[in-house]
mmCIF file of C-alpha atoms in Angstrom:
data_model
loop_
_atom_site.group_PDB
_atom_site.id
_atom_site.type_symbol
_atom_site.label_atom_id
_atom_site.label_comp_id
_atom_site.label_asym_id
_atom_site.label_seq_id
_atom_site.Cartn_x
_atom_site.Cartn_y
_atom_site.Cartn_z
ATOM 1 C CA UNK A 1 35.325 71.211 65.527
ATOM 2 C CA UNK A 2 35.336 68.835 68.468
ATOM 3 C CA UNK A 3 36.287 69.993 71.893
ATOM 4 C CA UNK A 4 36.483 66.485 73.341
ATOM 5 C CA UNK A 5 39.756 65.372 71.726
ATOM 6 C CA UNK A 6 42.816 67.264 72.901
ATOM 7 C CA UNK A 7 46.458 66.344 72.399
ATOM 8 C CA UNK A 8 48.333 66.529 75.667
ATOM 9 C CA UNK A 9 51.408 68.695 75.064
ATOM 10 C CA UNK A 10 51.058 68.942 71.300
ATOM 11 C CA UNK A 11 51.657 71.988 69.153
ATOM 12 C CA UNK A 12 48.722 71.995 66.695
ATOM 13 C CA UNK A 13 50.606 73.248 63.633
ATOM 14 C CA UNK A 14 53.919 71.484 64.100
ATOM 15 C CA UNK A 15 52.985 67.856 64.616
ATOM 16 C CA UNK A 16 53.263 65.578 67.627
ATOM 17 C CA UNK A 17 55.422 66.348 70.683
ATOM 18 C CA UNK A 18 58.603 64.661 71.905
ATOM 19 C CA UNK A 19 59.692 63.350 68.516
ATOM 20 C CA UNK A 20 62.516 60.825 68.113
ATOM 21 C CA UNK A 21 64.374 60.754 64.791
ATOM 22 C CA UNK A 22 64.163 57.263 63.254
ATOM 23 C CA UNK A 23 66.099 58.302 60.147
ATOM 24 C CA UNK A 24 66.586 61.602 58.284
ATOM 25 C CA UNK A 25 63.122 63.007 57.567
ATOM 26 C CA UNK A 26 61.332 60.336 59.643
ATOM 27 C CA UNK A 27 60.233 61.014 63.227
ATOM 28 C CA UNK A 28 58.328 58.957 65.790
ATOM 29 C CA UNK A 29 56.411 60.269 68.787
ATOM 30 C CA UNK A 30 53.809 59.129 71.287
ATOM 31 C CA UNK A 31 51.424 61.085 73.474
ATOM 32 C CA UNK A 32 48.101 60.972 75.294
ATOM 33 C CA UNK A 33 44.823 62.232 73.841
ATOM 34 C CA UNK A 34 42.036 63.345 76.146
ATOM 35 C CA UNK A 35 38.983 62.048 74.287
ATOM 36 C CA UNK A 36 35.305 62.221 75.151
ATOM 37 C CA UNK A 37 35.299 58.678 76.584
ATOM 38 C CA UNK A 38 38.653 58.853 78.375
ATOM 39 C CA UNK A 39 42.364 59.049 77.734
ATOM 40 C CA UNK A 40 43.806 57.167 74.787
ATOM 41 C CA UNK A 41 47.425 56.923 73.683
ATOM 42 C CA UNK A 42 48.665 57.706 70.172
ATOM 43 C CA UNK A 43 51.766 56.645 68.269
ATOM 44 C CA UNK A 44 52.650 58.854 65.280
ATOM 45 C CA UNK A 45 55.144 58.764 62.428
ATOM 46 C CA UNK A 46 55.910 62.062 60.688
ATOM 47 C CA UNK A 47 57.391 61.546 57.226
ATOM 48 C CA UNK A 48 58.966 64.426 55.290
ATOM 49 C CA UNK A 49 58.557 63.596 51.610
ATOM 50 C CA UNK A 50 60.738 66.531 50.573
ATOM 51 C CA UNK A 51 63.728 64.689 52.000
ATOM 52 C CA UNK A 52 65.374 62.719 49.198
ATOM 53 C CA UNK A 53 66.411 60.053 51.685
ATOM 54 C CA UNK A 54 62.779 59.213 52.463
ATOM 55 C CA UNK A 55 60.527 56.825 50.573
ATOM 56 C CA UNK A 56 57.019 55.415 50.993
ATOM 57 C CA UNK A 57 55.583 52.237 49.560
ATOM 58 C CA UNK A 58 52.961 49.534 49.860
ATOM 59 C CA UNK A 59 53.775 46.729 52.259
ATOM 60 C CA UNK A 60 52.159 43.441 51.228
ATOM 61 C CA UNK A 61 53.033 39.721 51.307
ATOM 62 C CA UNK A 62 53.665 39.444 47.549
ATOM 63 C CA UNK A 63 50.113 38.316 46.745
ATOM 64 C CA UNK A 64 46.770 40.091 47.087
ATOM 65 C CA UNK A 65 45.051 37.166 48.843
ATOM 66 C CA UNK A 66 47.607 36.729 51.615
ATOM 67 C CA UNK A 67 48.361 38.182 55.040
ATOM 68 C CA UNK A 68 51.318 38.786 57.335
ATOM 69 C CA UNK A 69 52.038 40.914 60.376
ATOM 70 C CA UNK A 70 53.141 44.513 59.886
ATOM 71 C CA UNK A 71 56.493 43.793 61.546
ATOM 72 C CA UNK A 72 57.142 40.914 59.166
ATOM 73 C CA UNK A 73 56.046 42.933 56.131
ATOM 74 C CA UNK A 74 58.244 45.863 57.127
ATOM 75 C CA UNK A 75 61.259 43.694 57.925
ATOM 76 C CA UNK A 76 61.089 41.724 54.690
ATOM 77 C CA UNK A 77 60.784 44.947 52.655
ATOM 78 C CA UNK A 78 63.590 46.727 54.524
ATOM 79 C CA UNK A 79 61.301 49.458 55.854
ATOM 80 C CA UNK A 80 62.360 51.487 58.890
ATOM 81 C CA UNK A 81 58.755 52.016 59.994
ATOM 82 C CA UNK A 82 55.183 51.330 58.962
ATOM 83 C CA UNK A 83 51.521 50.934 59.842
ATOM 84 C CA UNK A 84 48.732 48.568 58.862
ATOM 85 C CA UNK A 85 46.600 49.428 55.855
ATOM 86 C CA UNK A 86 43.237 48.614 54.297
ATOM 87 C CA UNK A 87 40.220 46.778 55.693
ATOM 88 C CA UNK A 88 39.959 43.216 54.398
ATOM 89 C CA UNK A 89 37.944 40.019 53.900
ATOM 90 C CA UNK A 90 38.683 38.737 57.392
ATOM 91 C CA UNK A 91 35.884 36.168 57.817
ATOM 92 C CA UNK A 92 33.199 34.240 55.909
ATOM 93 C CA UNK A 93 30.758 33.182 58.597
ATOM 94 C CA UNK A 94 27.859 34.044 56.263
ATOM 95 C CA UNK A 95 29.100 31.620 53.613
ATOM 96 C CA UNK A 96 29.984 28.292 55.285
ATOM 97 C CA UNK A 97 32.558 26.327 53.326
ATOM 98 C CA UNK A 98 33.835 29.382 51.466
ATOM 99 C CA UNK A 99 37.366 30.385 52.423
ATOM 100 C CA UNK A 100 38.039 33.921 53.595
ATOM 101 C CA UNK A 101 40.586 35.320 51.160
ATOM 102 C CA UNK A 102 42.323 37.851 53.396
ATOM 103 C CA UNK A 103 42.267 40.227 50.415
ATOM 104 C CA UNK A 104 41.823 43.991 50.958
ATOM 105 C CA UNK A 105 38.696 45.963 50.128
ATOM 106 C CA UNK A 106 40.006 48.849 48.051
ATOM 107 C CA UNK A 107 42.388 49.379 45.137
ATOM 108 C CA UNK A 108 46.072 48.613 45.631
ATOM 109 C CA UNK A 109 49.109 49.804 43.672
ATOM 110 C CA UNK A 110 52.685 48.786 44.469
ATOM 111 C CA UNK A 111 55.729 50.279 42.729
ATOM 112 C CA UNK A 112 53.421 51.675 40.041
ATOM 113 C CA UNK A 113 51.918 48.235 39.358
ATOM 114 C CA UNK A 114 48.139 47.768 39.628
ATOM 115 C CA UNK A 115 47.504 44.857 42.007
ATOM 116 C CA UNK A 116 43.733 45.014 42.447
ATOM 117 C CA UNK A 117 40.584 47.077 42.089
ATOM 118 C CA UNK A 118 37.833 47.866 44.610
ATOM 119 C CA UNK A 119 35.010 45.529 45.610
ATOM 120 C CA UNK A 120 31.391 46.770 45.430
ATOM 121 C CA UNK A 121 30.475 49.097 48.290
ATOM 122 C CA UNK A 122 27.995 46.625 49.790
ATOM 123 C CA UNK A 123 30.709 43.947 49.967
ATOM 124 C CA UNK A 124 33.187 45.854 52.110
ATOM 125 C CA UNK A 125 34.341 44.973 55.613
ATOM 126 C CA UNK A 126 34.740 47.710 58.223
ATOM 127 C CA UNK A 127 32.617 50.399 59.899
ATOM 128 C CA UNK A 128 29.931 52.340 58.064
ATOM 129 C CA UNK A 129 31.364 54.761 55.526
ATOM 130 C CA UNK A 130 30.879 58.528 55.804
ATOM 131 C CA UNK A 131 28.290 59.875 53.332
ATOM 132 C CA UNK A 132 29.680 60.395 49.854
ATOM 133 C CA UNK A 133 32.630 58.015 50.214
ATOM 134 C CA UNK A 134 33.148 54.553 48.751
ATOM 135 C CA UNK A 135 35.464 51.622 48.239
ATOM 136 C CA UNK A 136 37.352 53.318 45.398
ATOM 137 C CA UNK A 137 38.780 55.988 47.717
ATOM 138 C CA UNK A 138 42.536 55.747 48.221
ATOM 139 C CA UNK A 139 45.504 57.304 49.938
ATOM 140 C CA UNK A 140 48.535 57.322 47.693
ATOM 141 C CA UNK A 141 51.849 58.833 46.796
ATOM 142 C CA UNK A 142 52.198 60.039 43.221
ATOM 143 C CA UNK A 143 55.097 59.151 40.959
ATOM 144 C CA UNK A 144 56.287 62.700 41.683
ATOM 145 C CA UNK A 145 56.485 61.944 45.413
ATOM 146 C CA UNK A 146 53.430 63.829 46.715
ATOM 147 C CA UNK A 147 50.892 62.309 49.125
ATOM 148 C CA UNK A 148 47.219 62.847 48.349
ATOM 149 C CA UNK A 149 43.714 61.420 48.557
ATOM 150 C CA UNK A 150 42.025 60.264 45.377
ATOM 151 C CA UNK A 151 39.581 57.763 43.913
ATOM 152 C CA UNK A 152 40.715 54.919 41.648
ATOM 153 C CA UNK A 153 38.516 52.915 39.271
ATOM 154 C CA UNK A 154 39.112 49.920 37.026
ATOM 155 C CA UNK A 155 39.182 50.423 33.264
ATOM 156 C CA UNK A 156 39.211 47.087 31.477
ATOM 157 C CA UNK A 157 37.753 44.893 28.771
ATOM 158 C CA UNK A 158 37.720 41.337 27.447
ATOM 159 C CA UNK A 159 37.954 41.215 23.651
ATOM 160 C CA UNK A 160 36.677 38.082 21.907
ATOM 161 C CA UNK A 161 35.829 37.204 18.304
ATOM 162 C CA UNK A 162 32.250 38.259 19.074
ATOM 163 C CA UNK A 163 33.174 41.674 20.486
ATOM 164 C CA UNK A 164 34.192 43.375 23.722
ATOM 165 C CA UNK A 165 32.932 42.545 27.216
ATOM 166 C CA UNK A 166 33.396 45.011 30.087
ATOM 167 C CA UNK A 167 35.803 43.852 32.769
ATOM 168 C CA UNK A 168 34.361 44.712 36.205
ATOM 169 C CA UNK A 169 36.925 43.190 38.543
ATOM 170 C CA UNK A 170 40.662 42.717 39.048
ATOM 171 C CA UNK A 171 41.911 40.378 41.790
ATOM 172 C CA UNK A 172 38.867 41.147 43.962
ATOM 173 C CA UNK A 173 37.295 38.950 46.630
ATOM 174 C CA UNK A 174 33.861 40.147 45.413
ATOM 175 C CA UNK A 175 32.613 40.823 41.881
ATOM 176 C CA UNK A 176 29.596 42.939 40.923
ATOM 177 C CA UNK A 177 26.466 40.937 40.132
ATOM 178 C CA UNK A 178 26.317 39.938 36.453
ATOM 179 C CA UNK A 179 29.946 40.749 35.756
ATOM 180 C CA UNK A 180 33.249 39.270 34.599
ATOM 181 C CA UNK A 181 36.423 39.717 36.657
ATOM 182 C CA UNK A 182 40.077 38.886 36.059
ATOM 183 C CA UNK A 183 42.479 37.070 38.361
ATOM 184 C CA UNK A 184 46.195 37.188 37.633
ATOM 185 C CA UNK A 185 49.353 35.819 39.218
ATOM 186 C CA UNK A 186 49.111 38.735 41.700
ATOM 187 C CA UNK A 187 46.087 37.093 43.332
ATOM 188 C CA UNK A 188 47.766 34.035 44.860
ATOM 189 C CA UNK A 189 46.504 30.487 45.326
ATOM 190 C CA UNK A 190 43.407 31.109 47.481
ATOM 191 C CA UNK A 191 40.069 29.912 46.076
ATOM 192 C CA UNK A 192 38.256 32.355 43.790
ATOM 193 C CA UNK A 193 34.844 31.155 44.997
ATOM 194 C CA UNK A 194 34.330 34.136 47.328
ATOM 195 C CA UNK A 195 34.202 36.399 44.266
ATOM 196 C CA UNK A 196 30.714 35.138 43.368
ATOM 197 C CA UNK A 197 29.201 35.336 46.873
ATOM 198 C CA UNK A 198 27.000 38.154 48.155
ATOM 199 C CA UNK A 199 25.570 40.967 46.074
ATOM 200 C CA UNK A 200 26.432 44.599 45.405
ATOM 201 C CA UNK A 201 24.264 45.659 48.354
ATOM 202 C CA UNK A 202 24.344 42.618 50.671
ATOM 203 C CA UNK A 203 27.638 41.000 51.648
ATOM 204 C CA UNK A 204 25.787 38.139 53.364
ATOM 205 C CA UNK A 205 23.616 37.155 50.381
ATOM 206 C CA UNK A 206 24.092 33.564 49.168
ATOM 207 C CA UNK A 207 26.759 32.643 46.651
ATOM 208 C CA UNK A 208 25.634 32.672 43.034
ATOM 209 C CA UNK A 209 24.771 29.323 41.460
ATOM 210 C CA UNK A 210 25.224 30.706 37.947
ATOM 211 C CA UNK A 211 29.009 30.875 37.541
ATOM 212 C CA UNK A 212 31.738 30.058 35.042
ATOM 213 C CA UNK A 213 35.480 30.558 34.744
ATOM 214 C CA UNK A 214 37.912 30.485 31.825
ATOM 215 C CA UNK A 215 41.712 30.245 31.786
ATOM 216 C CA UNK A 216 43.362 32.433 29.144
ATOM 217 C CA UNK A 217 47.047 32.012 28.258
ATOM 218 C CA UNK A 218 49.024 33.256 25.258
ATOM 219 C CA UNK A 219 45.930 35.049 23.999
ATOM 220 C CA UNK A 220 43.694 31.980 23.808
ATOM 221 C CA UNK A 221 41.251 30.035 25.939
ATOM 222 C CA UNK A 222 42.971 27.028 27.485
ATOM 223 C CA UNK A 223 40.170 25.509 29.560
ATOM 224 C CA UNK A 224 36.954 26.343 31.409
ATOM 225 C CA UNK A 225 34.991 25.204 34.446
ATOM 226 C CA UNK A 226 31.510 25.662 35.837
ATOM 227 C CA UNK A 227 32.647 26.932 39.234
ATOM 228 C CA UNK A 228 35.523 29.168 40.337
ATOM 229 C CA UNK A 229 38.631 27.218 41.240
ATOM 230 C CA UNK A 230 41.768 27.708 43.278
ATOM 231 C CA UNK A 231 45.511 27.492 42.826
ATOM 232 C CA UNK A 232 48.146 29.865 41.570
ATOM 233 C CA UNK A 233 47.708 31.580 38.207
ATOM 234 C CA UNK A 234 50.825 31.374 36.070
ATOM 235 C CA UNK A 235 52.609 34.600 35.195
ATOM 236 C CA UNK A 236 51.165 36.036 31.974
ATOM 237 C CA UNK A 237 47.943 34.003 32.238
ATOM 238 C CA UNK A 238 44.530 35.237 33.369
ATOM 239 C CA UNK A 239 41.566 33.459 34.906
ATOM 240 C CA UNK A 240 38.256 35.092 33.996
ATOM 241 C CA UNK A 241 35.436 34.511 36.493
ATOM 242 C CA UNK A 242 31.846 35.320 35.603
ATOM 243 C CA UNK A 243 28.608 35.373 37.561
ATOM 244 C CA UNK A 244 25.039 35.498 36.184
ATOM 245 C CA UNK A 245 25.170 37.443 32.883
ATOM 246 C CA UNK A 246 28.962 37.377 33.023
ATOM 247 C CA UNK A 247 28.931 33.589 33.358
ATOM 248 C CA UNK A 248 26.621 33.284 30.364
ATOM 249 C CA UNK A 249 29.046 35.340 28.278
ATOM 250 C CA UNK A 250 32.030 33.222 29.301
ATOM 251 C CA UNK A 251 30.171 30.004 28.401
ATOM 252 C CA UNK A 252 30.248 31.146 24.782
ATOM 253 C CA UNK A 253 34.038 30.688 24.752
ATOM 254 C CA UNK A 254 35.706 27.413 23.791
ATOM 255 C CA UNK A 255 39.297 26.173 24.071
ATOM 256 C CA UNK A 256 41.404 27.773 21.347
ATOM 257 C CA UNK A 257 39.247 30.890 20.989
ATOM 258 C CA UNK A 258 41.250 34.129 20.862
ATOM 259 C CA UNK A 259 40.811 36.389 23.906
ATOM 260 C CA UNK A 260 42.541 39.614 24.851
ATOM 261 C CA UNK A 261 42.236 40.895 28.415
ATOM 262 C CA UNK A 262 43.044 44.535 29.097
ATOM 263 C CA UNK A 263 42.986 46.298 32.461
ATOM 264 C CA UNK A 264 44.370 49.353 34.212
ATOM 265 C CA UNK A 265 43.571 51.435 37.265
ATOM 266 C CA UNK A 266 42.651 55.061 36.590
ATOM 267 C CA UNK A 267 42.595 57.835 39.206
ATOM 268 C CA UNK A 268 39.776 60.359 39.113
ATOM 269 C CA UNK A 269 42.382 63.126 38.901
ATOM 270 C CA UNK A 270 44.342 61.356 36.164
ATOM 271 C CA UNK A 271 47.336 61.216 38.494
ATOM 272 C CA UNK A 272 49.766 58.269 38.210
ATOM 273 C CA UNK A 273 50.560 56.688 41.581
ATOM 274 C CA UNK A 274 53.701 54.958 42.778
ATOM 275 C CA UNK A 275 51.653 53.354 45.529
ATOM 276 C CA UNK A 276 48.080 53.519 46.766
ATOM 277 C CA UNK A 277 45.786 51.615 49.088
ATOM 278 C CA UNK A 278 42.189 51.713 50.253
ATOM 279 C CA UNK A 279 40.398 52.992 53.348
ATOM 280 C CA UNK A 280 38.151 56.047 53.516
ATOM 281 C CA UNK A 281 38.567 59.831 53.830
ATOM 282 C CA UNK A 282 37.548 61.601 57.040
ATOM 283 C CA UNK A 283 38.815 65.120 56.293
ATOM 284 C CA UNK A 284 39.347 67.176 53.152
ATOM 285 C CA UNK A 285 40.697 70.692 52.852
ATOM 286 C CA UNK A 286 41.046 71.041 56.611
ATOM 287 C CA UNK A 287 37.373 70.234 57.262
ATOM 288 C CA UNK A 288 35.994 66.956 58.660
ATOM 289 C CA UNK A 289 33.594 65.250 56.265
ATOM 290 C CA UNK A 290 29.904 65.730 57.126
ATOM 291 C CA UNK A 291 28.241 62.862 58.936
ATOM 292 C CA UNK A 292 31.292 61.374 60.664
ATOM 293 C CA UNK A 293 30.437 58.946 63.465
ATOM 294 C CA UNK A 294 30.877 60.751 66.790
ATOM 295 C CA UNK A 295 29.575 58.034 69.115
ATOM 296 C CA UNK A 296 31.514 54.788 68.494
ATOM 297 C CA UNK A 297 35.003 54.841 70.016
ATOM 298 C CA UNK A 298 37.625 52.279 69.002
ATOM 299 C CA UNK A 299 41.333 51.681 68.504
ATOM 300 C CA UNK A 300 42.128 53.093 65.066
ATOM 301 C CA UNK A 301 44.830 53.720 62.459
ATOM 302 C CA UNK A 302 44.797 56.810 60.242
ATOM 303 C CA UNK A 303 46.940 58.827 57.858
ATOM 304 C CA UNK A 304 47.115 62.579 57.391
ATOM 305 C CA UNK A 305 48.382 64.659 54.482
ATOM 306 C CA UNK A 306 50.099 67.924 55.452
ATOM 307 C CA UNK A 307 52.304 70.647 53.971
ATOM 308 C CA UNK A 308 50.768 70.479 50.504
ATOM 309 C CA UNK A 309 51.277 66.720 50.264
ATOM 310 C CA UNK A 310 54.940 66.902 51.242
ATOM 311 C CA UNK A 311 54.412 65.421 54.703
ATOM 312 C CA UNK A 312 52.537 62.270 55.682
ATOM 313 C CA UNK A 313 51.426 61.622 59.255
ATOM 314 C CA UNK A 314 50.697 58.022 60.256
ATOM 315 C CA UNK A 315 48.795 57.450 63.491
ATOM 316 C CA UNK A 316 48.024 54.216 65.342
ATOM 317 C CA UNK A 317 46.256 54.181 68.680
ATOM 318 C CA UNK A 318 47.357 51.975 71.540
ATOM 319 C CA UNK A 319 45.284 48.879 72.262
ATOM 320 C CA UNK A 320 46.457 48.391 75.844
ATOM 321 C CA UNK A 321 43.589 47.936 78.299
ATOM 322 C CA UNK A 322 44.136 51.349 79.866
ATOM 323 C CA UNK A 323 43.612 53.133 76.533
ATOM 324 C CA UNK A 324 41.286 50.804 74.640
ATOM 325 C CA UNK A 325 38.317 53.179 74.541
ATOM 326 C CA UNK A 326 40.123 54.880 71.650
ATOM 327 C CA UNK A 327 38.587 57.580 69.472
ATOM 328 C CA UNK A 328 35.482 58.086 67.414
ATOM 329 C CA UNK A 329 35.980 58.712 63.698
ATOM 330 C CA UNK A 330 35.037 62.349 64.282
ATOM 331 C CA UNK A 331 37.757 62.550 66.955
ATOM 332 C CA UNK A 332 40.242 60.947 64.559
ATOM 333 C CA UNK A 333 39.575 63.722 62.044
ATOM 334 C CA UNK A 334 39.979 66.386 64.721
ATOM 335 C CA UNK A 335 43.186 64.795 66.013
ATOM 336 C CA UNK A 336 44.708 64.676 62.544
ATOM 337 C CA UNK A 337 43.791 68.338 62.064
ATOM 338 C CA UNK A 338 45.495 69.265 65.317
ATOM 339 C CA UNK A 339 48.612 67.435 64.113
ATOM 340 C CA UNK A 340 48.696 69.674 61.046
ATOM 341 C CA UNK A 341 46.883 67.526 58.456
ATOM 342 C CA UNK A 342 44.717 69.111 55.788
ATOM 343 C CA UNK A 343 43.377 65.787 54.484
ATOM 344 C CA UNK A 344 42.969 62.620 56.557
ATOM 345 C CA UNK A 345 42.205 58.992 55.783
ATOM 346 C CA UNK A 346 40.987 56.171 58.039
ATOM 347 C CA UNK A 347 42.689 52.785 57.762
ATOM 348 C CA UNK A 348 41.756 49.467 59.384
ATOM 349 C CA UNK A 349 41.520 49.554 63.176
ATOM 350 C CA UNK A 350 40.770 47.354 66.170
ATOM 351 C CA UNK A 351 43.092 44.375 66.378
ATOM 352 C CA UNK A 352 44.708 45.402 63.085
ATOM 353 C CA UNK A 353 46.046 48.733 64.395
ATOM 354 C CA UNK A 354 49.822 48.402 64.480
ATOM 355 C CA UNK A 355 52.736 50.826 64.233
ATOM 356 C CA UNK A 356 56.295 49.548 63.907
ATOM 357 C CA UNK A 357 59.571 51.469 63.831
ATOM 358 C CA UNK A 358 63.283 50.928 64.252
ATOM 359 C CA UNK A 359 64.951 52.344 67.322
ATOM 360 C CA UNK A 360 67.898 54.609 66.473
ATOM 361 C CA UNK A 361 70.988 52.501 65.820
ATOM 362 C CA UNK A 362 69.079 49.233 65.276
ATOM 363 C CA UNK A 363 68.395 47.289 62.079
ATOM 364 C CA UNK A 364 65.004 45.722 62.832
ATOM 365 C CA UNK A 365 61.573 47.194 63.514
ATOM 366 C CA UNK A 366 59.672 46.661 66.754
ATOM 367 C CA UNK A 367 55.969 47.086 67.492
ATOM 368 C CA UNK A 368 55.513 50.433 69.272
ATOM 369 C CA UNK A 369 51.831 50.272 70.211
ATOM 370 C CA UNK A 370 50.042 47.441 72.013
ATOM 371 C CA UNK A 371 47.778 45.623 69.520
ATOM 372 C CA UNK A 372 44.376 45.153 71.138
ATOM 373 C CA UNK A 373 44.348 41.401 70.354
ATOM 374 C CA UNK A 374 47.388 41.012 72.606
ATOM 375 C CA UNK A 375 49.510 40.060 69.621
ATOM 376 C CA UNK A 376 50.003 41.314 66.059
ATOM 377 C CA UNK A 377 47.240 40.496 63.609
ATOM 378 C CA UNK A 378 48.167 39.362 60.119
ATOM 379 C CA UNK A 379 46.961 41.956 57.587
ATOM 380 C CA UNK A 380 46.942 42.148 53.759
ATOM 381 C CA UNK A 381 48.854 45.392 53.375
ATOM 382 C CA UNK A 382 50.260 48.472 55.017
ATOM 383 C CA UNK A 383 52.250 51.649 54.466
ATOM 384 C CA UNK A 384 56.010 51.239 54.604
ATOM 385 C CA UNK A 385 58.414 54.087 55.378
ATOM 386 C CA UNK A 386 61.893 53.683 53.888
ATOM 387 C CA UNK A 387 65.235 55.347 54.439
ATOM 388 C CA UNK A 388 67.202 55.762 51.218
ATOM 389 C CA UNK A 389 71.017 56.068 51.008
#
């Protein structure tokens, strides 16, 4: 365990000090952390999932390839509090002329509905992953109301008159080399071109020149094109995008051909999730993962699972100049342990780190930390905390 990160005034087993009740079962607190590189300031939400008046859900703008600030996402959803979520396709400097999609890295589930699957590990944005983790790792809340860490993979196929093709992508900004991916109305109107850029091991590799896409509606091919397009996909329709071998397979299809597209997200534990989003684990079973970075300090957001999955702790560090040194990932794991977490999960940090909450007696959320950009950054998703009647 680290000795460099110490909560000032905290009780290790009972959560953060000086808590303010936002709503029944939902508490907010803030406190200093004495870290190895200086003092940082933490903002924490403690959410009691045993309370029937408490709910958790995915905050997102209504489309996968879209972004909005956490305060706007929380306000539009009616959440009483929330934090930012997954890392995302924030820039495309390596591929001039290709639009950044704003889409998140990992799987996403909202209200039990599968929104997207994970991009290849080499295509992710964010800091280096701890050994043994990947883009399929998620934090979620089960349909039974328990928080937990898991891994979620895509199970899908494209059935044609010639046979079945494996489906390797669902509303992803990056597809595996040689694969076919599906884009639905959940994606949005952003160009699908980014999906064929880079490789499974090199995000900066050139875009593929061997591509093809097919629009499927009412179980049949409607039209095709040699390059991925843009624009909204109608509800019930699917755009199939292929690269390399996947493109060659899609070229065999002609307008009018029957096609059935099937896809679902499957957790490694077989657990059904009400909501889930990506990031990466930093602690399991009360022990930090081996190989956590203990040198790079930054402003960060994290989540912790406590009390057998019946309590979720959401932490966002302050980005004000006085506290901007932040924590290392190893210190994040140790901090979440001190707050009572048994499992912990790192979410997007830096300028994305944002925690919002309503003040008692108010009806709108306010930003409680100081985002390090000086203003809120638009993000693709987050974790919303809801107060039920």
